[in-house]
mmCIF file of C-alpha atoms and ligand atoms in Angstrom:
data_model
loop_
_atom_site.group_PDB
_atom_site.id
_atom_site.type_symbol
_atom_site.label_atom_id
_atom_site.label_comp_id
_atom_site.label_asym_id
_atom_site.label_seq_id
_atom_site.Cartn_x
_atom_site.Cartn_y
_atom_site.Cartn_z
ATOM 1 C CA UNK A 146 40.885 -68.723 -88.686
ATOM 2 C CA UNK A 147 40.160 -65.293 -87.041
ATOM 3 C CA UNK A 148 38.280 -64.282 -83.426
ATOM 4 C CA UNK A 149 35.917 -61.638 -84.308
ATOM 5 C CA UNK A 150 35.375 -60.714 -80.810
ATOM 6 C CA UNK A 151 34.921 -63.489 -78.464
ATOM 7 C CA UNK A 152 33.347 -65.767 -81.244
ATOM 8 C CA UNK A 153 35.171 -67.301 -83.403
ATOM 9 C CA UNK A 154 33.929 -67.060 -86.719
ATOM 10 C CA UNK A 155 34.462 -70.041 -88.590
ATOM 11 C CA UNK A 156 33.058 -69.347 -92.345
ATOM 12 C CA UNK A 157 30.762 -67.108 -93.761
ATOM 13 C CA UNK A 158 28.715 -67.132 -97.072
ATOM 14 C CA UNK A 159 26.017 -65.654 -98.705
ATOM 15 C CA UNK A 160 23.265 -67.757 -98.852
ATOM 16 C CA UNK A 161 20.741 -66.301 -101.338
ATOM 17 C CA UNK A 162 17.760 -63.887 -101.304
ATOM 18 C CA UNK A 163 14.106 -63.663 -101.261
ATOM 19 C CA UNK A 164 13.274 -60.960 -103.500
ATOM 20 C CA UNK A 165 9.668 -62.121 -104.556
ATOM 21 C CA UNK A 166 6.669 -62.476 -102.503
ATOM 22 C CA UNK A 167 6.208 -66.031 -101.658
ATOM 23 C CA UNK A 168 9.200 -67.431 -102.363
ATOM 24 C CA UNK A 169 11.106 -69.582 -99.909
ATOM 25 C CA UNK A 170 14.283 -69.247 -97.921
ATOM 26 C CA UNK A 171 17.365 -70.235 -99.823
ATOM 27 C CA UNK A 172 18.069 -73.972 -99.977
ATOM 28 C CA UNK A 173 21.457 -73.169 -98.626
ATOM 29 C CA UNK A 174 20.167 -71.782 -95.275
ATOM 30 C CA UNK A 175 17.252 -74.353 -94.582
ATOM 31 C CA UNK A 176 17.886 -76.079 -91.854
ATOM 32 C CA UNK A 177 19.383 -73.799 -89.723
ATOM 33 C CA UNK A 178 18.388 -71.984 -87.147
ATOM 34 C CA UNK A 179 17.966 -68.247 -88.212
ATOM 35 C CA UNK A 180 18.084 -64.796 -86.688
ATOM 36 C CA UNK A 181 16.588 -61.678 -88.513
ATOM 37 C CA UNK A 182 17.731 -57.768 -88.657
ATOM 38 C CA UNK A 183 14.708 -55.411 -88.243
ATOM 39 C CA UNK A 184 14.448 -51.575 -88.219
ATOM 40 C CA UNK A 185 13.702 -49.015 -90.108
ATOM 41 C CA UNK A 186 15.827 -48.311 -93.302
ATOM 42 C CA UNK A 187 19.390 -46.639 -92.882
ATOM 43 C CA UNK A 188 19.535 -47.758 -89.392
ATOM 44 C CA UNK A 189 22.522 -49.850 -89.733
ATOM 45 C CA UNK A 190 21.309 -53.516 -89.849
ATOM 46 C CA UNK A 191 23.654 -54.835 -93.051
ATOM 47 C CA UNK A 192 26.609 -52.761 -91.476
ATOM 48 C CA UNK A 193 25.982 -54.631 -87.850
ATOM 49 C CA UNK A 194 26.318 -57.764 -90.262
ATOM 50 C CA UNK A 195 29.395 -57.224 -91.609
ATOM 51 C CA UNK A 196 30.686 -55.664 -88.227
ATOM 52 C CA UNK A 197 29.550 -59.205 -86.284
ATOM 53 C CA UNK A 198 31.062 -61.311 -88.903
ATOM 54 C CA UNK A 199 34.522 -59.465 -89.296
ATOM 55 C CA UNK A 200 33.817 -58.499 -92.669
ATOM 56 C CA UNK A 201 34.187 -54.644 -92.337
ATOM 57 C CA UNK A 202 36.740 -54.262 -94.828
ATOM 58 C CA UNK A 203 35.139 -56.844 -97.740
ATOM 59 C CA UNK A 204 31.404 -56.265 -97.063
ATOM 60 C CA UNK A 205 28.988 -59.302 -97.048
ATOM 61 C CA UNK A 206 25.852 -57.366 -96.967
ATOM 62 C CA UNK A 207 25.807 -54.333 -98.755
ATOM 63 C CA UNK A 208 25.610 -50.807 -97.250
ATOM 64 C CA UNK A 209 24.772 -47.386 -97.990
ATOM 65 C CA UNK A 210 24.016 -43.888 -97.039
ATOM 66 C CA UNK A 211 21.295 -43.762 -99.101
ATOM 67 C CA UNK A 212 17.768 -45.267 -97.145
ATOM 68 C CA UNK A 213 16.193 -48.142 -99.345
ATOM 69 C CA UNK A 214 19.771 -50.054 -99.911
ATOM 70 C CA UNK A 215 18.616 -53.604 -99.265
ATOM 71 C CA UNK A 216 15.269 -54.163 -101.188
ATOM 72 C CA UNK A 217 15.478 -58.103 -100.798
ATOM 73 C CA UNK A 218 15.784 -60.631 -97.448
ATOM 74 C CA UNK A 219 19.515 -61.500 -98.065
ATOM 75 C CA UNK A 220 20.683 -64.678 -95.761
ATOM 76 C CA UNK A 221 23.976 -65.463 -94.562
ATOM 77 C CA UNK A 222 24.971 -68.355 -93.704
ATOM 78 C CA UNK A 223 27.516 -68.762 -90.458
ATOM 79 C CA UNK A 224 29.443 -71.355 -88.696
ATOM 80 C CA UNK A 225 30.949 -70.062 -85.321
ATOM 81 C CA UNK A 226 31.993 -71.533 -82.213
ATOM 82 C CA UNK A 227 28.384 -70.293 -81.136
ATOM 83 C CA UNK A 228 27.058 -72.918 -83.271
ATOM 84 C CA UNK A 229 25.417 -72.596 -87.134
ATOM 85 C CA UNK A 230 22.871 -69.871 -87.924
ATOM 86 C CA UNK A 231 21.273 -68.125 -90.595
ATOM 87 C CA UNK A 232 22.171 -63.954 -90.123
ATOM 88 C CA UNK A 233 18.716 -62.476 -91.747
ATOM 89 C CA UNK A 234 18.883 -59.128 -93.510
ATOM 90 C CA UNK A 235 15.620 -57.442 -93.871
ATOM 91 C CA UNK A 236 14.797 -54.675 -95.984
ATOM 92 C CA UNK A 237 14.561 -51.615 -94.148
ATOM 93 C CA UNK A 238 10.981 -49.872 -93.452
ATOM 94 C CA UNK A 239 9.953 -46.494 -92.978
ATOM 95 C CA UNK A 240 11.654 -45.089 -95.989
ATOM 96 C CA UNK A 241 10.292 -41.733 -96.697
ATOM 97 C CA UNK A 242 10.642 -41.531 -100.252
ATOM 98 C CA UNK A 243 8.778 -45.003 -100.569
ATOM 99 C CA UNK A 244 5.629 -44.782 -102.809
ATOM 100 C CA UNK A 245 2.664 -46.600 -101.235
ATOM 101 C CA UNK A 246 3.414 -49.202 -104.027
ATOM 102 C CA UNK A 247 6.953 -50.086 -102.291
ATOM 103 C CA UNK A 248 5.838 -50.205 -98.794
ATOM 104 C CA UNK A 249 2.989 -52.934 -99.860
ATOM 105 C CA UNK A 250 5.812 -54.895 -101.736
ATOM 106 C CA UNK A 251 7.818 -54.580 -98.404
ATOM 107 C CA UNK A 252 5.094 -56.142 -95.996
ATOM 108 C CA UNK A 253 3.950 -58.631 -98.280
ATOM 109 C CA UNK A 254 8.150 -59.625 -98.609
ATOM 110 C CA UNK A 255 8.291 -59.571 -94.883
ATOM 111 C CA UNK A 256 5.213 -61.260 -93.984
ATOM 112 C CA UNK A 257 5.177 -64.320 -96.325
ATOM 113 C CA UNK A 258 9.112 -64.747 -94.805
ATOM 114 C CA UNK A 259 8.024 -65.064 -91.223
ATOM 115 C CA UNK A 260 4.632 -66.777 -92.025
ATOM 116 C CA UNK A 261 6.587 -69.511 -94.096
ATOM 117 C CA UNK A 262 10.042 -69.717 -91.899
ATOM 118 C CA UNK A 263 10.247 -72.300 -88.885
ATOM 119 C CA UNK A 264 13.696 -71.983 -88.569
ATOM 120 C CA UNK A 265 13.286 -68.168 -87.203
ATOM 121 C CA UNK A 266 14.734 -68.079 -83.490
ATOM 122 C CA UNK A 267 14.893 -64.286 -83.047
ATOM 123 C CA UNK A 268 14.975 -60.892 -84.042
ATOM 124 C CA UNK A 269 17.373 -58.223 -83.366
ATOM 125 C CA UNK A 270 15.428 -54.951 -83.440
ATOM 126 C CA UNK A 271 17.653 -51.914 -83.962
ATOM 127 C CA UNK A 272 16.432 -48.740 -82.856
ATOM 128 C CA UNK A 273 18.879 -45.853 -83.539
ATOM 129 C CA UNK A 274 19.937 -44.718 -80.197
ATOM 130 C CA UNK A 275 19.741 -40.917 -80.669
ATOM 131 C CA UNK A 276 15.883 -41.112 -81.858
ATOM 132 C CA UNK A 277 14.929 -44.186 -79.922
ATOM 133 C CA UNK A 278 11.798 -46.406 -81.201
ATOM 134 C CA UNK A 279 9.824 -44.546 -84.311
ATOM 135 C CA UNK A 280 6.065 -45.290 -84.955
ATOM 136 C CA UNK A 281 7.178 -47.736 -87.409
ATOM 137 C CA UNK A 282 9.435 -49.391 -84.889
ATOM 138 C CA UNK A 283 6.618 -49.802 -82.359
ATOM 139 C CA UNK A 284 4.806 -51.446 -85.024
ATOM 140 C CA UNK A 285 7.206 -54.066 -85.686
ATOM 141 C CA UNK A 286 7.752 -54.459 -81.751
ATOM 142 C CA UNK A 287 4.018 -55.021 -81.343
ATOM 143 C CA UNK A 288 4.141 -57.486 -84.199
ATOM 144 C CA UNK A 289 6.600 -59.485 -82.895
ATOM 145 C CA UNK A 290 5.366 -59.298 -79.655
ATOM 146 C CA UNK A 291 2.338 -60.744 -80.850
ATOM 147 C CA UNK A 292 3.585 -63.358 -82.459
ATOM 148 C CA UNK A 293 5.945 -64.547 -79.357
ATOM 149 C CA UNK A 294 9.065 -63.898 -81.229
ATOM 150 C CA UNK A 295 12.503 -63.406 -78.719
ATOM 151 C CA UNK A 296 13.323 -60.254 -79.184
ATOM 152 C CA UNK A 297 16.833 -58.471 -78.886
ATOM 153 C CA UNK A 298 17.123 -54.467 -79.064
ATOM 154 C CA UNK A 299 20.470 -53.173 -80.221
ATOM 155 C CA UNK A 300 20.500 -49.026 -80.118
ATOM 156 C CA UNK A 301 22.934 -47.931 -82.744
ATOM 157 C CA UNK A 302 25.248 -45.629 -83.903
ATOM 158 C CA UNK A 303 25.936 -45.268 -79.937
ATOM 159 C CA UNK A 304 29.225 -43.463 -81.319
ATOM 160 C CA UNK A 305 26.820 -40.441 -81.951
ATOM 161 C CA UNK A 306 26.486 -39.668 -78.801
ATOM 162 C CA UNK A 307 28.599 -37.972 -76.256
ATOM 163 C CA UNK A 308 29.222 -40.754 -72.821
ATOM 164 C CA UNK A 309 26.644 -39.258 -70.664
ATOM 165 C CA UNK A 310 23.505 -38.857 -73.233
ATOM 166 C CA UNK A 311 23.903 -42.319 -74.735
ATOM 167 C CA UNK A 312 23.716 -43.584 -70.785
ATOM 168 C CA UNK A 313 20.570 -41.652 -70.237
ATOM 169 C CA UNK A 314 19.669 -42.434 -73.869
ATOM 170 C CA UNK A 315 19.932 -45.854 -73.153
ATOM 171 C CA UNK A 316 17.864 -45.851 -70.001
ATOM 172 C CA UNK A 317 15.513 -43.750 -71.097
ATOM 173 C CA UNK A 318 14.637 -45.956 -74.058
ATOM 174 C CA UNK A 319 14.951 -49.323 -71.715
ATOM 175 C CA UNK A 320 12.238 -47.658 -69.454
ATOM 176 C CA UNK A 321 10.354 -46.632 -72.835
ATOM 177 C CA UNK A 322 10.104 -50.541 -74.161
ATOM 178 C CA UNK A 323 9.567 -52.140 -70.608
ATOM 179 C CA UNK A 324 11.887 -54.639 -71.047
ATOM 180 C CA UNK A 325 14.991 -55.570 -68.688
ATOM 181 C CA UNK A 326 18.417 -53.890 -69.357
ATOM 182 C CA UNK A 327 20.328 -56.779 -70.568
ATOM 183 C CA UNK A 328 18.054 -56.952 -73.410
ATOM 184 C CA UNK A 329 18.991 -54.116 -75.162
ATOM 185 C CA UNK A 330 22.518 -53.574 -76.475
ATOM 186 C CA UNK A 331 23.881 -50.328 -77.768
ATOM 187 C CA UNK A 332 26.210 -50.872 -80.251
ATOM 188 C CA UNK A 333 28.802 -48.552 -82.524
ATOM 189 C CA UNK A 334 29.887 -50.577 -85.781
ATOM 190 C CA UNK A 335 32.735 -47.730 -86.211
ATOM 191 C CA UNK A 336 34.248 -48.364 -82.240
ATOM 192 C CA UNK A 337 32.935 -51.921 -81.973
ATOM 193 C CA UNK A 338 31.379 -51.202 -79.073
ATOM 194 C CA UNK A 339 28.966 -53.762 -78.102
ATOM 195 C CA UNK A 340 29.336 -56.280 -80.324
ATOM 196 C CA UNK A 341 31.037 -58.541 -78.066
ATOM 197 C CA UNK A 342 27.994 -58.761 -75.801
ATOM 198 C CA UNK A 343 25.238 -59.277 -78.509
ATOM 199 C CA UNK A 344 27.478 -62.040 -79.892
ATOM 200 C CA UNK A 345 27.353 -63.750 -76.476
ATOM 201 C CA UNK A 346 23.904 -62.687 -75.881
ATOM 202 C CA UNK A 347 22.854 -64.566 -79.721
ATOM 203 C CA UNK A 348 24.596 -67.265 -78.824
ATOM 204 C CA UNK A 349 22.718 -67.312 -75.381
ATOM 205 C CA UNK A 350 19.237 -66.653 -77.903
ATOM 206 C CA UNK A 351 20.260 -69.504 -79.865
ATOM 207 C CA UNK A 352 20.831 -72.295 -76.489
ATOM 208 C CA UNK A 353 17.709 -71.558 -75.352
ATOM 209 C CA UNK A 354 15.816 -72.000 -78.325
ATOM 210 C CA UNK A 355 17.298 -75.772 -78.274
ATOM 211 C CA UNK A 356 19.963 -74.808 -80.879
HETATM 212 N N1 GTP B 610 28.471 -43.435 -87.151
HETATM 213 C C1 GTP B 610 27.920 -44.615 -87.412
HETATM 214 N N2 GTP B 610 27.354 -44.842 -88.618
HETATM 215 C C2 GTP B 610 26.795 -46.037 -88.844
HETATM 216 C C3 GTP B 610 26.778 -47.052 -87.856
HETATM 217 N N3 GTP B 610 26.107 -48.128 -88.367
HETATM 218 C C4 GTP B 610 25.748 -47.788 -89.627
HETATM 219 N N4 GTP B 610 26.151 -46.540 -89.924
HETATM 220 C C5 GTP B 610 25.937 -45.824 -91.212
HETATM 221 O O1 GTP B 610 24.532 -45.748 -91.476
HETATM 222 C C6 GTP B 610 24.269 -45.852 -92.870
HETATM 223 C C7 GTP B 610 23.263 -46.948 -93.160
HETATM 224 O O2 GTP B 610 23.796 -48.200 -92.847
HETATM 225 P P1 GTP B 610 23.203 -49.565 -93.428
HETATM 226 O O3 GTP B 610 23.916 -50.658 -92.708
HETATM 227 O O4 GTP B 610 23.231 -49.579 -94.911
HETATM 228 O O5 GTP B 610 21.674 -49.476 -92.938
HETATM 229 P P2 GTP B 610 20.478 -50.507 -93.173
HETATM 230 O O6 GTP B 610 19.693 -50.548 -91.913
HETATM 231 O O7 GTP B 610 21.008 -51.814 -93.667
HETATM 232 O O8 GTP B 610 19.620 -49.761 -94.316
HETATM 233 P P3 GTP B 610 18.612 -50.403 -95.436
HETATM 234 O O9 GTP B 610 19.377 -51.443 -96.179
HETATM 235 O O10 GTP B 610 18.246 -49.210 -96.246
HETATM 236 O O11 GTP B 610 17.434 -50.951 -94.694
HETATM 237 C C8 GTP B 610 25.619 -46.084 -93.539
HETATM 238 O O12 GTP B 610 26.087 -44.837 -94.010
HETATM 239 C C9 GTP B 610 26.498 -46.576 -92.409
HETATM 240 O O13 GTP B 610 27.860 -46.300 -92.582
HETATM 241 C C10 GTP B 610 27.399 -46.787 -86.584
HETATM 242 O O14 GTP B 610 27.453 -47.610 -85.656
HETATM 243 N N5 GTP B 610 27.956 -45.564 -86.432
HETATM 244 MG MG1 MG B 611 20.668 -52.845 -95.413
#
């Protein structure tokens, strides 16, 4: 067994995918509680994955330079010493290159999953920490917002920027979403930085939503 962090990691598997409107969460996941990666496409959700679950090397959920790599909701299934959970990879929006077609496909995908799922207990929202929140972003905060989902922010690629613009990034984009400062996590999947804290603070997410 390996610590990834402070959690230990017990096993990880993938779980299945939704790839068509409608359908439901793999049988694999149901039951557990489950935590979903939003942002906008080529922000770094599937490498956060594998970064969280130790899996840098052999990648779980697959990455790539190129916007538009994960077209399906891929779950992962996780035991940890933070308890079981379903890790949530969402298809990245705001893909410029998308034809209108695409971007329907993507919010009928995305809304049938969280009309459908009870098990949902969160969503990390990444916001790339050198552009801070997008119109597409604020779209999906106001959603979930809306809908009275917990919401973690993780700002990242924080190895981007020099020490004393990601700290006034980070403020400045704190101030920007109104929230408090411990809710938003800036994170670097190449230095680790970070990902010890939003472990603790999804394991935290996960306690108080009776898990
Ligand atoms: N420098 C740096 N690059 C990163 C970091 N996180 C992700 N990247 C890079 O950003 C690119 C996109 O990463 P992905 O994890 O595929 O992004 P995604 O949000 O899953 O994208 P979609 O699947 O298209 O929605 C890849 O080239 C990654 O190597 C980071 O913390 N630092
Ligand atoms: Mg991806």
């Amino acid at each position: 067994m390996k610590r990834n962090s402070d959690v230990r990691i017990k096993s990880v598997d993938f779980a299945g995918a939704i790839g068509q409107i409608g359908q439901s969460a793999p049988q694999s996941a149901e039951g557990l509680p489950q935590v979903a990666f939003s942002g906008r496409s080529n922000v770094g959700k599937s490498s956060l994955i594998n970064r969280m679950l130790g899996r840098t090397r052999t990648p779980i959920a697959r990455v790539s330079s190129t916007p538009g790599k994960t077209q399906e909701i891929n779950f992962f299934r996780v035991r940890s010493d933070i308890g079981d959970v379903a890790l949530v990879d969402l298809p990245g929006y705001g893909f410029a290159r998308a034809p209108d077609e695409a971007r329907v496909h993507w919010g009928r995908l995305i809304e049938g999953f969280l009309s459908s799922t009870e098990d949902l207990r969160g969503v990390v929202q990444l916001i790339d920490i050198r552009h801070g929140p997008t119109d597409d972003d604020r779209k999906a905060i106001e959603y979930l917002a809306d809908v009275g989902m917990p919401v973690l922010f993780v700002l990242t690629k924080a190895d981007k920027l020099k020490p004393q613009k990601r700290k006034a990034a980070i403020a400045e984009i704190t101030a920007g979403l109104g929230v408090e400062s411990d809710q938003v996590i800036p994170v670097s999947v190449l230095s680790g930085h970070g990902i010890t804290e939003l472990l603790a603070a999804l394991g935290e997410l996960l306690e108080d939503s009776g898990e």
